[in-house]
Rosetta silent file (secondary structure, phi, psi, omega in degrees, C-alpha in Angstrom):
SEQUENCE: XXXXXXXXXXXXXXXXXXXXXXXXXXXXXXXXXXXXXXXXXXXXXXXXXXXXXXXXXXXXXXXXXXXXXXXXXXXXXXXXXXXXXXXXXXXXXXXXXXXXXXXXXXXXXXXXXXXXXXXXXXXXXXXXXXXXXXXXXXXXXXXXXXXXXXXXXXXXXXXX
SCORE:     score description
SCORE:     0.000 S_00000001
   1 L     0.000  133.109 -179.147   53.266   80.463  -86.481 S_00000001
   2 E  -110.861  143.895  177.400   53.093   84.231  -87.031 S_00000001
   3 E  -120.973  108.402  178.593   55.224   86.278  -89.405 S_00000001
   4 L   -73.405  176.444 -176.682   55.459   89.961  -88.525 S_00000001
   5 L   -61.652  -25.671 -178.241   56.167   92.719  -91.065 S_00000001
   6 L   -79.978   -2.594  175.995   59.929   92.502  -90.448 S_00000001
   7 L    90.866   -5.314  178.378   60.026   88.918  -91.806 S_00000001
   8 L   -77.380  160.137 -177.864   60.999   87.170  -88.544 S_00000001
   9 E  -109.066  130.203  176.175   59.076   84.127  -87.426 S_00000001
  10 E  -122.776  144.127  176.352   57.311   83.939  -84.084 S_00000001
  11 L   -84.333  141.754  173.175   55.482   80.988  -82.617 S_00000001
  12 L   -63.967  155.629 -176.304   51.921   81.434  -81.502 S_00000001
  13 L   -56.303  -34.565 -178.135   51.588   81.125  -77.702 S_00000001
  14 L   -97.159    3.215 -175.744   50.063   77.651  -77.913 S_00000001
  15 H   -60.087  -49.047  179.815   52.235   76.398  -80.829 S_00000001
  16 H   -59.841  -40.900  179.601   54.823   74.406  -78.794 S_00000001
  17 H   -64.781  -39.905  179.414   52.069   72.698  -76.820 S_00000001
  18 H   -65.283  -42.732  178.980   50.173   71.880  -80.026 S_00000001
  19 H   -64.435  -41.006  178.995   53.294   70.419  -81.642 S_00000001
  20 H   -62.395  -45.452  178.444   54.065   68.375  -78.544 S_00000001
  21 H   -63.639  -40.278  179.680   50.541   66.951  -78.466 S_00000001
  22 H   -64.407  -39.723  179.279   50.681   66.169  -82.197 S_00000001
  23 H   -67.225  -39.507  178.251   53.980   64.300  -81.766 S_00000001
  24 H   -68.728  -36.728  175.693   52.599   62.281  -78.854 S_00000001
  25 H   -64.167  -40.457  177.203   49.471   61.474  -80.897 S_00000001
  26 H   -62.768  -40.833  178.557   51.717   60.318  -83.759 S_00000001
  27 H   -65.698  -37.023  177.296   53.651   58.144  -81.304 S_00000001
  28 H   -62.951  -45.345  179.423   50.367   56.709  -79.999 S_00000001
  29 H   -63.879  -41.878  178.394   49.286   55.770  -83.542 S_00000001
  30 H   -61.602  -42.505 -179.526   52.683   54.228  -84.277 S_00000001
  31 H   -63.069  -41.668  179.183   52.514   52.174  -81.085 S_00000001
  32 H   -63.886  -42.100  179.159   49.057   50.860  -81.949 S_00000001
  33 H   -66.544  -44.596 -178.465   50.182   49.863  -85.453 S_00000001
  34 H   -67.284  -34.809  177.283   53.396   48.236  -84.248 S_00000001
  35 H   -63.531  -45.048  179.335   51.549   46.340  -81.507 S_00000001
  36 H   -65.007  -40.459  178.991   49.139   44.888  -84.058 S_00000001
  37 H   -64.508  -44.014  178.374   52.012   44.032  -86.410 S_00000001
  38 H   -63.368  -35.848  177.765   53.973   42.312  -83.632 S_00000001
  39 H   -64.293  -46.514  179.311   50.849   40.332  -82.723 S_00000001
  40 H   -63.049  -40.593  179.228   50.401   39.130  -86.316 S_00000001
  41 H   -65.843  -40.047  178.151   54.080   38.227  -86.553 S_00000001
  42 H   -61.642  -41.946  177.488   53.959   36.289  -83.289 S_00000001
  43 H   -64.613  -41.055  179.050   50.985   34.302  -84.608 S_00000001
  44 H   -61.128  -48.430 -177.460   52.795   33.645  -87.909 S_00000001
  45 H   -69.468  -27.027  174.327   55.945   32.371  -86.197 S_00000001
  46 H   -66.292  -44.251  177.849   53.865   30.221  -83.865 S_00000001
  47 H   -64.921  -41.415  179.087   52.229   28.562  -86.864 S_00000001
  48 H   -61.915  -39.492  178.678   55.609   28.168  -88.594 S_00000001
  49 H   -61.775  -42.603  179.779   57.011   26.520  -85.473 S_00000001
  50 H   -70.839  -44.025 -177.415   54.152   24.023  -85.414 S_00000001
  51 H   -62.414  -34.817  179.328   54.172   23.423  -89.189 S_00000001
  52 H   -88.947  -38.624 -174.466   57.883   22.586  -89.147 S_00000001
  53 H   -76.312  -42.461 -177.288   58.216   20.961  -85.728 S_00000001
  54 H   -64.162  -49.011  177.417   55.233   18.615  -85.649 S_00000001
  55 H   -61.202  -35.122  178.858   55.971   16.844  -88.954 S_00000001
  56 H   -61.160  -46.462  179.854   59.629   16.522  -87.935 S_00000001
  57 H   -66.396  -43.364 -179.024   58.692   14.769  -84.710 S_00000001
  58 H   -64.238  -47.027  179.995   56.046   12.614  -86.370 S_00000001
  59 H   -65.799  -34.549  177.465   58.290   11.545  -89.254 S_00000001
  60 H   -63.764  -42.825  178.079   61.150   10.746  -86.887 S_00000001
  61 H   -65.111  -43.916  179.091   58.905    8.427  -84.908 S_00000001
  62 H   -65.322  -40.586  179.547   57.525    6.744  -88.040 S_00000001
  63 H   -63.320  -42.474  178.371   61.035    6.362  -89.488 S_00000001
  64 H   -63.939  -42.639  178.646   62.282    4.717  -86.314 S_00000001
  65 H   -64.991  -45.780 -179.194   59.335    2.350  -86.215 S_00000001
  66 H   -65.392  -38.431 -179.512   59.632    1.469  -89.892 S_00000001
  67 H   -65.680  -31.722 -179.980   63.373    0.953  -89.634 S_00000001
  68 H   -88.101  -14.523 -175.174   62.950   -1.514  -86.806 S_00000001
  69 H   -68.841  -60.506 -179.303   59.970   -3.334  -88.353 S_00000001
  70 L  -145.859  165.471  179.159   61.612   -5.233  -91.193 S_00000001
  71 H   -68.936  -30.991 -179.452   64.747   -5.155  -93.290 S_00000001
  72 H   -69.674  -20.801 -176.000   62.703   -4.188  -96.372 S_00000001
  73 H   -90.108    3.470 -176.346   61.455   -1.018  -94.654 S_00000001
  74 H   -68.832  -37.513  179.639   64.915    0.433  -94.082 S_00000001
  75 H   -67.509  -49.468  175.698   65.045    2.468  -97.322 S_00000001
  76 H   -61.162  -35.283  178.777   61.618    4.109  -96.765 S_00000001
  77 H   -64.866  -39.927  178.630   62.608    4.627  -93.124 S_00000001
  78 H   -65.045  -39.855  177.610   65.807    6.352  -94.213 S_00000001
  79 H   -64.601  -40.516  176.850   63.827    8.620  -96.566 S_00000001
  80 H   -64.392  -40.121  179.074   61.423    9.475  -93.741 S_00000001
  81 H   -64.418  -40.601  177.629   64.371   10.170  -91.441 S_00000001
  82 H   -65.186  -40.719  177.609   65.921   12.485  -94.030 S_00000001
  83 H   -63.191  -43.796  177.928   62.622   14.320  -94.477 S_00000001
  84 H   -60.689  -42.921  178.749   62.293   14.639  -90.723 S_00000001
  85 H   -63.368  -36.146  177.380   65.833   15.983  -90.502 S_00000001
  86 H   -63.387  -44.730  176.962   64.987   18.525  -93.199 S_00000001
  87 H   -62.030  -44.738 -179.398   61.992   19.790  -91.236 S_00000001
  88 H   -64.264  -40.609  178.166   64.043   19.937  -88.042 S_00000001
  89 H   -65.471  -40.115  177.098   66.874   21.773  -89.808 S_00000001
  90 H   -62.238  -42.847  178.573   64.387   24.256  -91.289 S_00000001
  91 H   -64.184  -40.753  178.856   62.880   24.889  -87.873 S_00000001
  92 H   -67.963  -39.989 -179.052   66.324   25.397  -86.387 S_00000001
  93 H   -65.956  -44.026 -177.973   67.461   27.660  -89.195 S_00000001
  94 H   -76.633  -20.059 -179.240   64.379   29.892  -89.054 S_00000001
  95 L    51.271   46.023 -174.554   64.375   29.998  -85.227 S_00000001
  96 H   -61.208  -34.942 -179.906   60.608   30.369  -85.359 S_00000001
  97 H   -68.159  -41.553  178.063   60.151   29.852  -81.630 S_00000001
  98 H   -65.529  -37.711  178.796   62.681   32.569  -80.780 S_00000001
  99 H   -67.967  -37.422  177.510   61.047   34.900  -83.295 S_00000001
 100 H   -61.933  -46.097 -179.329   57.624   34.204  -81.791 S_00000001
 101 H   -65.013  -41.470  179.119   58.900   35.078  -78.324 S_00000001
 102 H   -62.498  -39.584  179.406   60.644   38.220  -79.578 S_00000001
 103 H   -72.275  -31.435  173.975   57.441   39.407  -81.251 S_00000001
 104 H   -67.312  -40.032  176.786   55.434   38.712  -78.114 S_00000001
 105 H   -62.313  -44.408  179.440   57.967   40.749  -76.177 S_00000001
 106 H   -65.457  -40.352  178.581   57.687   43.547  -78.750 S_00000001
 107 H   -58.764  -43.478 -179.982   53.888   43.386  -78.688 S_00000001
 108 H   -66.946  -39.811  179.677   53.935   43.876  -74.939 S_00000001
 109 H   -66.370  -41.243  178.131   56.454   46.733  -75.192 S_00000001
 110 H   -67.563  -35.080  175.949   54.391   48.508  -77.865 S_00000001
 111 H   -63.719  -36.251  176.505   51.269   48.062  -75.741 S_00000001
 112 H   -63.512  -44.809  178.154   53.185   49.748  -72.913 S_00000001
 113 H   -62.131  -44.773 -179.554   54.051   52.682  -75.198 S_00000001
 114 H   -60.798  -43.569  179.230   50.454   52.901  -76.372 S_00000001
 115 H   -64.583  -44.021  179.048   49.167   52.933  -72.816 S_00000001
 116 H   -63.654  -39.262  179.427   51.641   55.551  -71.670 S_00000001
 117 H   -67.482  -36.438  177.821   50.796   57.809  -74.614 S_00000001
 118 H   -62.076  -41.748  179.209   47.076   57.467  -73.868 S_00000001
 119 H   -65.572  -43.443  179.996   47.692   58.548  -70.285 S_00000001
 120 H   -63.784  -40.711 -179.293   49.838   61.501  -71.374 S_00000001
 121 H   -68.034  -20.258  177.968   47.245   62.609  -73.932 S_00000001
 122 H   -74.578  -19.194  178.241   44.595   62.621  -71.212 S_00000001
 123 L   -78.925  146.517  179.766   46.510   65.412  -69.450 S_00000001
 124 L   -72.710  -40.763 -177.494   45.716   68.970  -70.378 S_00000001
 125 L  -111.338  133.082  178.597   49.319   70.179  -70.218 S_00000001
 126 L  -117.708  149.951  179.571   52.230   68.288  -71.743 S_00000001
 127 L  -122.152  161.510  174.979   55.920   68.912  -71.259 S_00000001
 128 H   -58.998  -28.652  177.350   58.979   68.042  -73.290 S_00000001
 129 H   -64.034  -35.673  176.399   59.868   65.632  -70.456 S_00000001
 130 H   -60.512  -46.035  179.553   56.659   63.699  -71.239 S_00000001
 131 H   -64.827  -41.343  179.435   57.787   63.276  -74.843 S_00000001
 132 H   -60.187  -43.731  178.958   61.303   62.299  -73.747 S_00000001
 133 H   -62.401  -41.865 -179.560   59.876   59.584  -71.474 S_00000001
 134 H   -68.738  -36.856  178.404   57.681   58.258  -74.285 S_00000001
 135 H   -67.829  -32.671  174.055   60.559   58.232  -76.756 S_00000001
 136 H   -65.657  -39.936  176.300   62.601   56.183  -74.273 S_00000001
 137 H   -64.756  -37.294  177.278   59.718   53.704  -74.079 S_00000001
 138 H   -62.733  -43.571  178.111   59.645   53.631  -77.885 S_00000001
 139 H   -61.356  -39.693  177.705   63.360   52.785  -77.953 S_00000001
 140 H   -64.135  -37.318  178.398   62.726   49.972  -75.471 S_00000001
 141 H   -67.154  -39.931  177.168   59.954   48.665  -77.717 S_00000001
 142 H   -65.607  -36.933  179.563   62.256   48.703  -80.733 S_00000001
 143 H   -73.728  -18.086 -177.617   64.928   46.878  -78.722 S_00000001
 144 H   -63.965  -23.590  179.093   62.394   44.265  -77.602 S_00000001
 145 H   -66.839  -24.581  179.386   62.711   42.519  -80.968 S_00000001
 146 H   -65.428  -32.854  174.549   66.273   41.555  -80.051 S_00000001
 147 L    78.822    6.704 -177.925   64.903   39.312  -77.353 S_00000001
 148 L   -93.740  -24.832 -174.355   67.905   39.539  -75.040 S_00000001
 149 L   -84.402  178.899  177.981   66.599   41.958  -72.455 S_00000001
 150 L   -71.593  162.152  176.682   64.044   41.474  -69.695 S_00000001
 151 L   -65.192  134.612  176.728   60.340   41.473  -70.428 S_00000001
 152 L   -69.257  155.189  178.496   58.987   45.018  -70.464 S_00000001
 153 L    93.133 -160.050 -177.372   56.439   45.886  -67.854 S_00000001
 154 L   -65.143  151.444 -177.887   55.987   44.308  -64.435 S_00000001
 155 L   -59.306  -23.567 -177.747   58.416   41.516  -63.449 S_00000001
 156 L   -82.937   -1.446 -178.181   55.565   38.991  -63.359 S_00000001
 157 L   -68.881  123.327 -179.042   54.778   39.488  -67.070 S_00000001
 158 L  -116.421  157.156  176.733   55.178   36.202  -68.876 S_00000001
 159 L   -63.557  142.660  179.144   54.950   35.347  -72.563 S_00000001
 160 L  -169.278    0.000    0.000   51.459   34.397  -73.560 S_00000001
């Protein structure tokens, strides 16, 4: 930015292009960070789903078996059934499977933003339309956490 003697501010000839590139680079860095964060969150919610769901299923089976074995085993079976119900209720309350899927969706959307920004940064000349397109992709990535929309990217993209 240049300031002439009259105090007005003028942009250097390459200033808008430099600012545009800097904003796209910032968006690229944000996308990389958010993709990694969504990946870690998806792994966390996957573990939470297993930690809550597996004991619930196992305890329910043991409680049913113990309850049918003898009359003396009904109280321990009831305690096992209550514990199992607690695990199942916790899993339902936390919605860990839905959160895992939402974070996988977000991870894929952020990877899309990261890829698009890399392609744009490879070009010598950038336009405000390039930034607008990338910001729309960013909004889609932020909305991906809601989990209601279609998977970003090609229609054949599946959670994984």
